[in-house]
Coordinates of C-alpha atoms in Angstrom, one line a residue:
A363 CA -44.6 -48.8 -106.7
Y364 CA -46.6 -49.6 -103.6
A365 CA -44.2 -47.7 -101.3
N366 CA -43.9 -44.6 -103.4
G367 CA -47.0 -44.5 -105.6
V368 CA -45.1 -44.9 -108.9
C369 CA -42.3 -46.9 -110.5
I370 CA -40.4 -46.5 -113.8
I371 CA -38.7 -49.5 -115.2
F372 CA -36.2 -48.9 -118.0
I373 CA -35.1 -51.8 -120.2
D374 CA -32.1 -51.0 -122.4
E375 CA -31.2 -53.0 -125.5
L376 CA -34.8 -54.3 -125.6
D377 CA -34.1 -56.4 -128.7
A378 CA -31.8 -58.7 -126.5
I379 CA -34.9 -60.2 -124.9
G380 CA -37.7 -58.9 -127.2
R381 CA -36.8 -60.4 -130.6
A382 CA -39.6 -62.3 -132.4
R383 CA -40.2 -65.7 -130.8
T384 CA -39.3 -68.9 -132.7
F385 CA -41.2 -72.1 -132.1
S386 CA -40.3 -75.7 -132.7
F387 CA -41.5 -79.2 -131.6
M388 CA -38.3 -79.5 -129.5
G389 CA -39.4 -76.7 -127.2
G390 CA -38.9 -73.0 -126.8
Q391 CA -35.6 -71.2 -126.5
E392 CA -34.4 -69.4 -123.4
T393 CA -35.1 -66.0 -125.0
N394 CA -38.7 -67.2 -125.7
S395 CA -39.2 -68.0 -122.0
T396 CA -37.8 -64.6 -120.9
L397 CA -40.0 -62.8 -123.4
N398 CA -43.1 -64.8 -122.4
S399 CA -42.5 -63.9 -118.7
L400 CA -42.1 -60.2 -119.6
L401 CA -45.3 -60.3 -121.7
V402 CA -47.3 -61.9 -118.8
E403 CA -45.9 -59.4 -116.2
M404 CA -46.8 -56.4 -118.4
D405 CA -50.3 -57.8 -118.9
G406 CA -50.8 -57.8 -115.2
L407 CA -50.0 -54.1 -114.8
T408 CA -52.7 -51.4 -114.8
A409 CA -52.0 -47.7 -114.6
K410 CA -54.8 -47.2 -112.0
D411 CA -53.6 -49.7 -109.4
E412 CA -49.8 -49.9 -109.8
N413 CA -48.7 -46.7 -111.6
V414 CA -45.8 -48.6 -113.2
I415 CA -44.3 -47.2 -116.4
I416 CA -42.1 -49.5 -118.5
I417 CA -39.7 -47.8 -121.0
G418 CA -37.6 -49.8 -123.5
A419 CA -34.8 -48.7 -125.8
T420 CA -33.2 -50.3 -128.8
N421 CA -31.1 -49.4 -131.8
A422 CA -32.3 -52.4 -133.7
D423 CA -34.9 -52.2 -136.5
E424 CA -38.4 -52.2 -135.2
G425 CA -39.2 -55.3 -137.3
V426 CA -37.0 -57.6 -135.2
L427 CA -39.2 -57.1 -132.1
D428 CA -42.0 -59.5 -131.3
Q429 CA -45.3 -58.1 -132.3
A430 CA -46.9 -59.0 -129.0
L431 CA -44.5 -56.5 -127.3
L432 CA -45.9 -53.7 -129.5
R433 CA -49.6 -54.2 -129.1
P434 CA -51.8 -51.7 -127.1
G435 CA -51.3 -52.0 -123.4
R436 CA -47.6 -52.9 -123.7
F437 CA -45.0 -50.8 -125.6
D438 CA -47.7 -48.9 -127.5
R439 CA -46.1 -45.5 -127.7
K440 CA -43.0 -45.0 -129.8
I441 CA -40.5 -42.2 -129.8
Y442 CA -37.8 -42.1 -132.5
I443 CA -34.5 -40.4 -131.6
D444 CA -32.5 -39.1 -134.6
R445 CA -28.9 -38.0 -134.7
P446 CA -28.4 -34.4 -133.5
S447 CA -28.6 -31.4 -135.8
L448 CA -25.9 -28.7 -135.9
D449 CA -27.2 -27.0 -132.8
G450 CA -27.4 -30.3 -131.0
R451 CA -23.9 -31.3 -131.9
E452 CA -22.6 -28.0 -130.6
K453 CA -24.3 -28.7 -127.2
V454 CA -23.0 -32.2 -127.1
F455 CA -19.4 -31.1 -127.8
K456 CA -19.8 -28.4 -125.1
H457 CA -21.0 -31.0 -122.7
Y458 CA -18.2 -33.5 -123.2
L459 CA -15.4 -30.9 -123.6
A460 CA -16.5 -29.5 -120.2
K461 CA -15.5 -32.9 -118.7
V462 CA -11.8 -32.5 -119.9
K463 CA -9.4 -29.6 -119.7
A464 CA -9.9 -28.1 -123.2
D465 CA -8.4 -25.1 -124.9
S466 CA -10.8 -22.2 -124.7
A467 CA -9.8 -21.2 -128.3
I468 CA -11.5 -24.3 -129.7
D469 CA -14.1 -23.3 -132.2
I470 CA -17.0 -25.5 -131.2
G471 CA -19.2 -24.3 -134.0
R472 CA -16.6 -25.4 -136.5
L473 CA -16.3 -28.7 -134.7
A474 CA -20.0 -29.3 -135.0
R475 CA -19.9 -28.5 -138.7
K476 CA -17.1 -31.0 -139.2
A477 CA -19.0 -33.7 -137.3
V478 CA -22.0 -33.9 -139.6
H479 CA -24.2 -37.0 -138.9
R480 CA -22.2 -38.0 -135.7
S481 CA -24.2 -39.4 -132.8
P482 CA -23.7 -38.2 -129.2
A483 CA -21.8 -41.5 -128.5
E484 CA -19.5 -40.9 -131.4
I485 CA -18.8 -37.3 -130.3
E486 CA -18.1 -38.5 -126.8
N487 CA -15.6 -41.0 -128.3
I488 CA -13.9 -38.2 -130.3
V489 CA -13.4 -36.1 -127.1
K490 CA -12.0 -39.1 -125.2
E491 CA -9.6 -40.0 -128.0
A492 CA -8.5 -36.4 -128.2
A493 CA -7.8 -36.5 -124.4
L494 CA -5.7 -39.6 -124.9
I495 CA -3.7 -38.0 -127.7
A496 CA -3.0 -34.9 -125.6
T497 CA -1.9 -37.2 -122.7
R498 CA 0.5 -39.1 -125.1
H499 CA 2.0 -35.7 -126.0
K500 CA 2.4 -34.9 -122.3
R501 CA 0.0 -32.0 -122.4
D502 CA -2.8 -31.4 -119.9
T503 CA -5.0 -29.4 -122.3
V504 CA -6.9 -30.7 -125.3
T505 CA -6.4 -28.6 -128.4
W506 CA -8.1 -28.3 -131.8
E507 CA -5.3 -30.3 -133.3
D508 CA -6.0 -33.2 -130.8
I509 CA -9.7 -33.3 -131.7
S510 CA -8.9 -33.1 -135.4
E511 CA -6.4 -36.0 -135.1
A512 CA -8.9 -38.0 -133.0
M513 CA -11.6 -37.7 -135.7
E514 CA -9.1 -38.8 -138.3
R515 CA -8.0 -41.8 -136.3
I516 CA -11.5 -42.9 -135.7
E517 CA -12.7 -42.4 -139.3
L518 CA -9.5 -43.1 -141.3
G519 CA -7.3 -45.2 -139.1
I520 CA -3.9 -44.6 -137.4
K521 CA -1.1 -43.3 -139.6
H522 CA 1.7 -45.6 -140.5
R523 CA 4.5 -44.6 -142.9
K524 CA 5.4 -47.1 -145.6
H525 CA 8.7 -47.0 -147.4
M526 CA 7.8 -46.2 -151.0
T527 CA 10.0 -45.3 -153.9
E528 CA 9.9 -41.7 -155.1
G529 CA 8.1 -42.8 -158.2
E530 CA 5.3 -44.5 -156.3
R531 CA 5.1 -41.7 -153.8
K532 CA 4.7 -39.2 -156.7
R533 CA 1.9 -41.4 -158.2
V534 CA 0.0 -41.4 -154.9
A535 CA 0.4 -37.6 -154.6
Y536 CA -1.1 -37.0 -158.0
H537 CA -3.8 -39.6 -157.4
E538 CA -4.9 -37.8 -154.2
S539 CA -4.5 -34.4 -155.9
G540 CA -6.9 -35.5 -158.6
H541 CA -9.5 -36.4 -156.0
L542 CA -8.9 -33.1 -154.2
V543 CA -9.2 -30.8 -157.2
T544 CA -12.3 -32.5 -158.5
L545 CA -14.0 -32.6 -155.2
Y546 CA -13.4 -28.9 -154.4
L547 CA -14.4 -27.6 -157.9
L548 CA -17.2 -29.9 -158.8
H549 CA -18.9 -31.2 -155.7
P550 CA -22.1 -29.3 -154.7
T551 CA -22.4 -30.4 -151.1
D552 CA -19.0 -31.6 -149.7
D553 CA -15.9 -29.9 -148.4
V554 CA -12.3 -31.2 -148.3
F555 CA -11.2 -31.5 -144.7
K556 CA -7.9 -33.4 -145.3
A557 CA -5.6 -34.6 -148.0
S558 CA -2.8 -37.0 -147.1
I559 CA -0.2 -39.3 -148.6
I560 CA 0.5 -41.0 -145.3
S561 CA -0.7 -44.6 -145.2
R562 CA -3.8 -45.4 -143.1
R563 CA -5.2 -49.0 -142.9
E564 CA -4.9 -50.4 -146.4
S565 CA -4.8 -47.1 -148.2
L566 CA -1.6 -45.3 -149.4
G567 CA -3.3 -41.9 -149.2
V568 CA -6.6 -40.3 -148.6
V569 CA -8.8 -37.3 -149.3
H570 CA -11.2 -36.9 -146.4
H571 CA -14.5 -35.2 -147.3
Q572 CA -18.0 -34.9 -145.9
P573 CA -21.1 -32.8 -146.3
R574 CA -21.0 -29.2 -145.1
E575 CA -24.4 -29.8 -143.5
E576 CA -27.0 -32.6 -143.0
W577 CA -28.3 -34.1 -146.2
Y578 CA -30.9 -36.9 -145.9
T579 CA -31.4 -37.5 -149.6
S580 CA -29.0 -37.3 -152.6
D581 CA -30.1 -35.8 -155.9
S582 CA -28.5 -36.9 -159.2
A583 CA -26.1 -33.9 -159.1
R584 CA -24.7 -35.1 -155.8
I585 CA -24.4 -38.7 -156.8
L586 CA -22.7 -37.8 -160.1
A587 CA -20.3 -35.6 -158.2
N588 CA -19.4 -38.6 -156.0
I589 CA -18.7 -40.7 -159.1
K590 CA -16.5 -38.0 -160.6
V591 CA -14.5 -37.6 -157.4
A592 CA -14.0 -41.4 -157.3
L593 CA -12.8 -41.5 -160.9
A594 CA -10.5 -38.4 -160.5
G595 CA -7.6 -40.4 -159.0
Y596 CA -7.6 -42.7 -162.1
M597 CA -7.9 -39.8 -164.5
S598 CA -5.0 -37.9 -162.8
E599 CA -2.7 -40.9 -163.0
K600 CA -3.6 -41.4 -166.7
L601 CA -3.1 -37.7 -167.5
V602 CA 0.3 -37.4 -165.7
F603 CA 1.9 -40.8 -166.2
G604 CA 0.1 -42.2 -169.2
T605 CA -0.6 -45.3 -167.3
T606 CA -2.7 -46.2 -164.2
S607 CA -2.2 -48.5 -161.2
D608 CA -4.2 -51.1 -159.3
G609 CA -4.7 -48.3 -156.6
V610 CA -7.9 -47.3 -158.5
A611 CA -9.7 -50.6 -157.6
S612 CA -11.6 -49.3 -154.6
D613 CA -12.4 -46.0 -156.4
F614 CA -13.8 -48.0 -159.4
Q615 CA -15.9 -50.2 -157.1
S616 CA -17.4 -47.1 -155.4
A617 CA -18.1 -45.3 -158.7
M618 CA -19.5 -48.3 -160.4
H619 CA -21.9 -49.1 -157.6
L620 CA -23.2 -45.5 -157.6
A621 CA -23.7 -45.5 -161.4
H622 CA -25.4 -48.9 -161.2
V623 CA -27.9 -47.9 -158.5
M624 CA -28.6 -44.6 -160.4
V625 CA -29.8 -46.6 -163.4
W626 CA -31.1 -49.8 -161.9
R627 CA -32.8 -48.4 -158.7
Y628 CA -33.4 -44.7 -158.9
G629 CA -34.6 -44.3 -162.5
M630 CA -31.8 -41.8 -163.3
G631 CA -30.5 -43.5 -166.5
G632 CA -32.9 -41.6 -168.8
R633 CA -34.3 -44.6 -170.6
Y634 CA -36.2 -46.6 -167.9
V635 CA -38.0 -45.5 -164.7
G636 CA -38.3 -47.9 -161.8
D637 CA -36.4 -50.1 -159.4
F638 CA -35.3 -53.1 -161.5
T639 CA -33.4 -54.7 -158.6
V640 CA -36.7 -55.9 -157.1
I641 CA -37.5 -57.9 -160.3
P642 CA -36.0 -61.5 -160.3
E643 CA -33.2 -61.4 -162.9
G644 CA -34.8 -64.3 -164.9
Q645 CA -37.9 -62.1 -165.5
L646 CA -35.9 -59.3 -167.1
S647 CA -35.4 -59.5 -170.8
E648 CA -31.9 -59.5 -172.2
K649 CA -32.7 -56.2 -174.0
V650 CA -33.8 -54.5 -170.8
K651 CA -30.6 -55.7 -169.0
A652 CA -28.4 -54.6 -171.9
D653 CA -30.1 -51.2 -172.0
L654 CA -29.7 -50.7 -168.3
N655 CA -26.0 -51.7 -168.4
E656 CA -25.5 -49.4 -171.4
D657 CA -27.0 -46.5 -169.5
T658 CA -24.7 -47.3 -166.5
Q659 CA -21.6 -47.3 -168.7
K660 CA -22.8 -44.1 -170.3
I661 CA -22.8 -42.4 -166.9
F662 CA -19.3 -43.7 -166.3
Q663 CA -17.9 -42.5 -169.6
T664 CA -19.6 -39.1 -169.3
C665 CA -18.2 -38.5 -165.8
S666 CA -14.7 -39.7 -166.9
K667 CA -14.7 -37.3 -169.8
E668 CA -15.8 -34.4 -167.6
V669 CA -13.1 -35.1 -165.0
E670 CA -10.4 -35.5 -167.7
E671 CA -11.3 -32.1 -169.2
L672 CA -11.3 -30.5 -165.7
L673 CA -7.9 -31.9 -164.7
K674 CA -6.4 -30.8 -168.1
K675 CA -7.8 -27.4 -167.6
E676 CA -6.6 -27.2 -164.0
R677 CA -3.3 -28.9 -164.5
E678 CA -1.5 -26.1 -162.7
L679 CA -3.6 -26.7 -159.6
L680 CA -3.1 -30.4 -159.9
D681 CA 0.7 -30.0 -160.0
R682 CA 0.7 -27.5 -157.1
F683 CA -1.3 -29.8 -154.8
A684 CA 0.9 -32.8 -155.8
Q685 CA 4.0 -30.8 -155.0
E686 CA 2.6 -29.7 -151.7
L687 CA 1.7 -33.2 -150.7
L688 CA 5.1 -34.5 -151.6
K689 CA 6.7 -31.8 -149.5
R690 CA 4.3 -31.7 -146.5
E691 CA 2.6 -35.1 -146.7
E692 CA -0.7 -33.7 -145.3
L693 CA -2.8 -30.7 -146.1
E694 CA -5.6 -29.4 -143.8
Y695 CA -8.8 -27.6 -144.8
D696 CA -7.3 -24.1 -144.3
D697 CA -4.2 -25.1 -146.3
I698 CA -6.3 -26.4 -149.2
E699 CA -8.6 -23.4 -149.2
A700 CA -5.7 -21.0 -149.2
I701 CA -4.2 -22.6 -152.3
F702 CA -7.4 -22.4 -154.2
V703 CA -7.9 -18.8 -153.2
E704 CA -4.3 -18.0 -154.3
H705 CA -5.2 -19.5 -157.7
G706 CA -8.4 -17.5 -157.9
K707 CA -10.6 -20.5 -157.4
G708 CA -12.1 -19.7 -154.0
R709 CA -15.4 -21.5 -153.3
S710 CA -18.8 -20.1 -152.7
P711 CA -19.8 -19.7 -149.0
V712 CA -20.5 -22.8 -147.0
G713 CA -24.2 -23.6 -147.0
S714 CA -24.9 -22.7 -150.7
E715 CA -27.6 -24.8 -152.4
P716 CA -26.4 -27.8 -154.5
A717 CA -27.3 -28.1 -158.2
K718 CA -30.8 -29.4 -158.7
G719 CA -31.4 -32.9 -160.0
N720 CA -33.6 -35.9 -159.6
A721 CA -34.3 -36.7 -155.9
A722 CA -33.1 -40.1 -154.8
A723 CA -35.2 -42.0 -152.3
S724 CA -32.3 -43.2 -150.3
K725 CA -28.9 -41.8 -149.2
P726 CA -26.0 -43.7 -150.7
S727 CA -23.4 -41.2 -149.6
N728 CA -24.4 -39.0 -146.7
G729 CA -21.8 -39.7 -144.2
P730 CA -18.1 -38.8 -144.0
K731 CA -15.9 -40.2 -146.7
G732 CA -12.3 -40.9 -147.4
T733 CA -11.4 -41.3 -151.0
S734 CA -8.5 -43.6 -150.9
K735 CA -5.8 -45.0 -153.2

């Protein structure tokens, strides 16, 4: 600063040394000493004499930082960096694809739409993984297929084929087809990007879906649609085979959680308004708890009935997708869209407004999803 008239100091991962101090009669911890030194040094800086600017960055919640760091004269100006929008994701993809030899035919706009809510670091990781996939296939050019596979590997896991009986394989195909048909026909905001009956991680199959655009809140219509999609695998198995399997466990867990928070936290049950999860359980009357649980089960039963009626009505489509999955194992977005169009069920253009409902204050389901068996 004395030599050049100004100095900028950047401290990354500020929370590593800037967490709230702890005190005990045994003496301070090492992090306390480091933070105390930083506070003293920053107190000795004045803009007029030294022209030193200190910038800190952290991904941690602001509440973990020591309050002395945030008082005026220290880190007193805050800039919040959000994840990039559609335009931002396009620019980030262009930036990182320029660092590898990429196929010029890659539709970057479509990539950006497929990567909703991804951070720049996640996009960089996608491109690097795609380059590795291309290298493994002894190609020197990254293609759309490489990037698509990279996204799936990162989000869903690496494929590994399990030896299943034909009966079990058929059950998985119908389970995933139930998710697929319900998602495409009933969901107001999400698109189906992939359907597969190839095992990934612990799942025997998956329907990969995510929002067509950024959504920062979820209304009741969107949450109900997520419940219906989660229940669709169960209803499909029940409709086709007359019995269900333990493959519905994770779906039930997801659906039950959503129905529960709709009633207990978001006031969407119809009978009570308020967040009852903040009230100690012992202070809630048995009647209130019974009513809330009854409203939760009512949502579950109503969604189940609607999905059952849909799948009965669209049995031809359900059978068609199950057959395609048994034959091809995986279906991409374009394959799925083409089959729906062939059956006269083409969807409204991407970007259409979802059905209106009660706005939720938080976002239980904004990111990409894989509905698994």
